[in-house]
Amino acid sequence: MKLVRHGAAGSEKPGIVDANGRVRDLSGTIRDIDGETLSPEGLDRLRAIDPATLPLVPEGVRLGVPVARVGNLVCIGLNYTDHAEETNAPIPSQPIIFNKHTGALSGPNDDVILPPGSTKLDWEVELAFVMGRTAWHVDEADALSYVAGYTILNDLSEREYQLEWEGQWSKGKSYPTFAPCGPWLVTGDELGDPQQLDLWLDLNEQREQTGTTTRMIFTCAHIVSYASRFMKLEPGDIITTGTPPGVGLGRKPPVFMKAGDTMRLGITGLGEQQQTVRPRAA
């Protein structure tokens, strides 16, 4: 299944993508796409519905973050060997875990806001997964059974805030609109193996990132198992798994974004996003 949330920001309704790629409205069936809906039982109830019986959503409607009321947005850093190398960082022996504020989440095609005075805004296409069951000290062999589905997340980063200012990475990662997510949440049974996906990102119609999840240092299953040793992952939590090479920081000299720049990005089976950078309104 491909699940979506459609409508104006703050007023999104749940939806499902039918066999013809059209969005159907689920608001008469469920309250929203949240942790309760994403449980194994909740997904089974949705699978029993024939999407053709649901109302069509007008074409071109805005899509929001495909998960409502996200409690935790967990990130894995430097999870591709070639990305670590391009940024002159050591290859990690254990997953690097940090958090983005959930207030950074935005729709897949919403504008990205350039913070006032920012000069080092960077792009990062990433595979993200969403929890469907509570995970706490789970075995890697069983870890993917705790995942409800997969989506795209653009882990936007202000590199000066992240790397040159004191403190945690989170301050360079958490500005509003710094986590465009979607367009869909694709359940694991439809997506297949998450370690066999291609990722790409274009900036102003020029290819910048090309990667494959086969190059991830730590697999999705390993990340679930490892993270669940240190925190209780809850249904609806989003975990994003790191970016392949091609970020602006890795260019020589580095290249960063400015107002008016446009990103387009996608992952096999998960659709595409597009965002334009704009300054914060006065």
Coordinates of C-alpha atoms in Angstrom, one line a residue:
M1 CA 0.0 0.0 0.0
K2 CA 0.9 3.6 -0.6
L3 CA -0.5 5.8 2.2
V4 CA -0.6 9.6 2.0
R5 CA -1.9 12.7 3.8
H6 CA -3.5 15.3 1.6
G7 CA -4.8 18.9 2.0
A8 CA -3.7 22.2 3.4
A9 CA -0.9 22.3 6.0
G10 CA -2.3 21.5 9.4
S11 CA -5.6 20.2 8.0
E12 CA -4.4 17.1 6.2
K13 CA -6.6 14.1 5.7
P14 CA -5.6 10.4 5.3
G15 CA -5.5 8.9 1.9
I16 CA -4.4 5.9 -0.1
V17 CA -3.0 5.6 -3.7
D18 CA -5.0 3.3 -5.9
A19 CA -3.7 1.0 -8.7
N20 CA -3.9 3.9 -11.2
G21 CA -1.8 6.2 -9.1
R22 CA -4.7 8.4 -8.0
V23 CA -5.2 9.5 -4.4
R24 CA -8.4 8.2 -2.6
D25 CA -9.7 9.8 0.6
L26 CA -9.7 7.6 3.7
S27 CA -11.1 10.2 6.1
G28 CA -14.5 8.5 6.2
T29 CA -12.7 5.3 7.4
I30 CA -9.9 6.3 9.7
R31 CA -9.1 9.4 11.7
D32 CA -5.5 9.8 10.3
I33 CA -2.4 8.0 9.4
D34 CA -0.7 7.8 12.8
G35 CA 0.9 5.2 15.1
E36 CA -2.4 3.4 15.7
T37 CA -3.2 3.1 12.0
L38 CA 0.3 1.9 11.3
S39 CA 0.1 -1.1 13.7
P40 CA 0.0 -4.5 12.0
E41 CA -3.7 -4.7 12.8
G42 CA -4.4 -1.2 11.5
L43 CA -2.6 -1.9 8.2
D44 CA -4.5 -5.2 7.8
R45 CA -7.8 -3.3 8.2
L46 CA -6.7 -0.9 5.4
R47 CA -5.7 -3.8 3.1
A48 CA -9.2 -5.1 3.4
I49 CA -10.6 -1.9 1.8
D50 CA -11.0 -1.7 -2.0
P51 CA -9.6 1.8 -2.9
A52 CA -12.0 2.0 -5.8
T53 CA -14.8 2.4 -3.4
L54 CA -13.3 5.5 -1.8
P55 CA -13.8 9.1 -3.0
L56 CA -11.2 10.5 -5.4
V57 CA -9.1 13.4 -4.2
P58 CA -8.7 16.2 -6.8
E59 CA -5.5 16.0 -8.8
G60 CA -2.8 18.4 -7.8
V61 CA -3.8 18.5 -4.1
R62 CA -1.0 19.3 -1.7
L63 CA 0.5 16.3 0.0
G64 CA 1.7 16.6 3.6
V65 CA 4.0 14.5 5.8
P66 CA 2.6 10.9 5.3
V67 CA 2.5 10.3 9.1
A68 CA 0.7 12.4 11.7
R69 CA 1.7 13.2 15.2
V70 CA 5.3 12.0 14.9
G71 CA 6.8 11.6 18.3
N72 CA 10.4 11.1 17.4
L73 CA 12.5 11.9 14.4
V74 CA 15.7 9.9 14.7
C75 CA 18.6 10.3 12.3
I76 CA 21.6 8.2 11.4
G77 CA 24.8 10.1 10.4
L78 CA 27.6 9.1 8.0
N79 CA 25.9 5.8 7.0
Y80 CA 27.4 5.5 3.5
T81 CA 31.2 4.9 3.2
D82 CA 31.5 7.2 0.2
H83 CA 29.7 10.0 2.0
A84 CA 31.9 9.8 5.0
E85 CA 34.9 9.9 2.7
E86 CA 33.8 12.9 0.8
T87 CA 33.3 14.9 4.1
N88 CA 36.7 13.7 5.5
A89 CA 35.0 11.9 8.4
P90 CA 36.1 8.6 9.8
I91 CA 34.0 5.5 8.9
P92 CA 31.9 4.9 11.9
S93 CA 32.1 1.5 13.7
Q94 CA 28.7 2.0 15.3
P95 CA 25.6 4.0 14.0
I96 CA 25.8 7.7 14.8
I97 CA 22.5 8.7 16.2
F98 CA 21.1 12.2 16.5
N99 CA 17.7 13.8 16.5
K100 CA 16.0 16.4 14.3
H101 CA 13.2 18.4 16.0
T102 CA 9.8 17.1 14.7
G103 CA 8.9 20.7 13.9
A104 CA 11.3 20.4 10.9
L105 CA 8.9 18.1 9.1
S106 CA 7.1 19.4 6.1
G107 CA 5.4 18.2 3.0
P108 CA 7.4 16.7 0.1
N109 CA 6.8 19.6 -2.2
D110 CA 6.6 22.5 0.3
D111 CA 9.1 25.4 0.1
V112 CA 12.2 25.2 2.2
I113 CA 12.8 28.3 4.3
L114 CA 16.3 29.7 4.2
P115 CA 17.1 30.9 7.8
P116 CA 18.1 34.6 8.0
G117 CA 21.8 35.0 7.5
S118 CA 22.3 31.3 6.5
T119 CA 25.1 30.8 3.9
K120 CA 25.7 27.0 4.2
L121 CA 22.4 25.2 3.5
D122 CA 23.0 21.7 2.1
W123 CA 20.8 18.9 0.7
E124 CA 20.7 15.2 1.7
V125 CA 18.4 12.6 0.1
E126 CA 17.7 9.8 2.5
L127 CA 15.6 6.6 2.9
A128 CA 13.5 6.8 6.0
F129 CA 11.4 4.2 7.7
V130 CA 8.4 4.5 10.0
M131 CA 7.8 2.3 13.0
G132 CA 4.6 0.3 13.3
R133 CA 5.3 -1.5 16.6
T134 CA 7.0 -0.6 19.8
A135 CA 10.6 -1.7 19.6
W136 CA 12.7 -2.0 22.7
H137 CA 15.7 -4.4 22.7
V138 CA 14.7 -6.2 19.5
D139 CA 16.8 -8.7 17.6
E140 CA 18.2 -7.7 14.2
A141 CA 16.7 -10.9 12.6
D142 CA 13.2 -9.7 13.6
A143 CA 13.7 -6.0 13.4
L144 CA 12.0 -5.2 10.1
S145 CA 8.7 -6.8 11.3
Y146 CA 8.5 -3.7 13.6
V147 CA 8.6 -1.3 10.5
A148 CA 5.3 -0.2 9.0
G149 CA 6.8 1.3 5.9
Y150 CA 9.3 3.5 4.1
T151 CA 9.4 7.0 2.7
I152 CA 11.8 9.7 1.4
L153 CA 13.3 12.4 3.7
N154 CA 15.4 15.3 2.6
D155 CA 17.7 15.8 5.7
L156 CA 18.5 19.5 5.0
S157 CA 21.4 20.8 7.0
E158 CA 22.8 24.2 7.7
R159 CA 26.5 23.2 7.9
E160 CA 27.7 26.3 9.8
Y161 CA 25.2 25.7 12.6
Q162 CA 25.8 21.9 12.5
L163 CA 29.6 21.8 12.3
E164 CA 31.1 25.3 13.2
W165 CA 29.0 26.3 16.2
E166 CA 29.3 24.6 19.5
G167 CA 26.8 21.9 20.6
Q168 CA 25.0 19.1 18.9
W169 CA 24.3 18.5 15.2
S170 CA 20.6 19.1 15.9
K171 CA 20.8 22.9 15.7
G172 CA 21.9 22.6 12.1
K173 CA 19.2 20.1 11.3
S174 CA 16.0 21.2 13.0
Y175 CA 14.9 24.5 11.4
P176 CA 11.3 24.4 10.2
T177 CA 11.0 22.8 6.7
F178 CA 14.4 21.1 7.1
A179 CA 12.8 17.6 6.9
P180 CA 10.5 17.4 3.8
C181 CA 9.0 13.9 4.0
G182 CA 6.9 11.8 1.6
P183 CA 5.2 11.8 -0.8
W184 CA 4.0 8.4 0.3
L185 CA 4.5 5.9 3.1
V186 CA 5.0 2.6 1.2
T187 CA 4.4 -0.6 3.3
G188 CA 7.2 -3.1 3.4
D189 CA 5.3 -5.8 1.6
E190 CA 5.0 -3.5 -1.4
L191 CA 8.5 -2.0 -1.4
G192 CA 10.5 -5.2 -0.9
D193 CA 14.1 -5.2 0.2
P194 CA 15.0 -1.7 1.5
Q195 CA 18.7 -2.5 0.9
Q196 CA 18.2 -2.6 -2.9
L197 CA 17.1 0.9 -3.7
D198 CA 18.6 3.7 -5.8
L199 CA 18.6 7.3 -4.5
W200 CA 19.2 10.5 -6.4
L201 CA 18.9 14.3 -6.1
D202 CA 19.1 17.1 -8.6
L203 CA 19.8 20.7 -7.8
N204 CA 18.6 23.2 -10.4
E205 CA 18.2 20.3 -12.9
Q206 CA 21.8 19.1 -12.4
R207 CA 22.4 15.7 -10.8
E208 CA 24.3 16.0 -7.5
Q209 CA 23.6 12.8 -5.6
T210 CA 23.5 9.3 -7.0
G211 CA 23.6 6.4 -4.6
T212 CA 22.3 3.0 -3.6
T213 CA 21.2 1.6 -0.3
T214 CA 23.5 -1.4 -1.0
R215 CA 26.3 0.9 0.2
M216 CA 24.8 1.6 3.6
I217 CA 27.2 0.7 6.4
F218 CA 24.3 -0.2 8.7
T219 CA 21.2 -1.7 7.3
C220 CA 17.7 -0.7 8.3
A221 CA 17.3 -3.9 10.3
H222 CA 20.6 -3.2 12.2
I223 CA 19.5 0.4 12.9
V224 CA 16.2 -0.7 14.4
S225 CA 17.9 -3.3 16.6
Y226 CA 20.8 -0.9 17.6
A227 CA 18.6 2.1 18.3
S228 CA 16.2 0.1 20.4
R229 CA 19.0 -0.6 22.9
F230 CA 19.1 3.1 23.8
M231 CA 15.5 4.2 23.3
K232 CA 12.0 2.8 23.0
L233 CA 10.9 3.3 19.4
E234 CA 7.2 3.9 19.2
P235 CA 4.6 3.5 16.3
G236 CA 4.8 6.5 14.1
D237 CA 8.4 7.4 14.9
I238 CA 10.4 8.2 11.8
I239 CA 14.0 7.0 11.4
T240 CA 16.1 8.4 8.5
T241 CA 19.1 6.4 7.5
G242 CA 21.8 8.7 6.1
T243 CA 22.7 10.1 2.7
P244 CA 24.8 8.9 -0.2
P245 CA 27.7 11.0 -1.6
G246 CA 27.2 14.2 -3.5
V247 CA 26.3 16.7 -0.8
G248 CA 27.4 20.3 -1.2
L249 CA 29.8 20.0 1.8
G250 CA 31.7 17.4 -0.1
R251 CA 32.4 19.5 -3.2
K252 CA 35.8 21.2 -3.6
P253 CA 35.2 24.0 -3.0
P254 CA 31.9 23.4 -1.1
V255 CA 28.7 24.5 -2.7
F256 CA 25.6 25.6 -0.7
M257 CA 22.1 26.7 -1.6
K258 CA 20.6 30.1 -2.0
A259 CA 17.0 31.5 -2.3
G260 CA 15.5 30.4 -5.6
D261 CA 17.3 27.1 -5.9
T262 CA 15.2 24.0 -6.5
M263 CA 15.8 20.4 -5.4
R264 CA 14.2 17.3 -7.0
L265 CA 14.9 14.0 -5.4
G266 CA 13.6 10.4 -5.4
I267 CA 14.1 6.8 -4.4
T268 CA 13.1 3.6 -6.2
G269 CA 9.5 2.7 -5.4
L270 CA 9.0 5.7 -3.1
G271 CA 8.2 8.5 -5.6
E272 CA 9.7 12.0 -5.8
Q273 CA 9.9 15.2 -4.0
Q274 CA 10.6 18.8 -5.2
Q275 CA 11.3 21.9 -3.1
T276 CA 12.3 25.5 -3.8
V277 CA 14.4 27.4 -1.3
R278 CA 12.9 30.8 -0.3
P279 CA 13.8 33.4 2.3
R280 CA 11.9 33.6 5.6
A281 CA 9.1 36.2 5.2
A282 CA 9.6 39.3 7.3

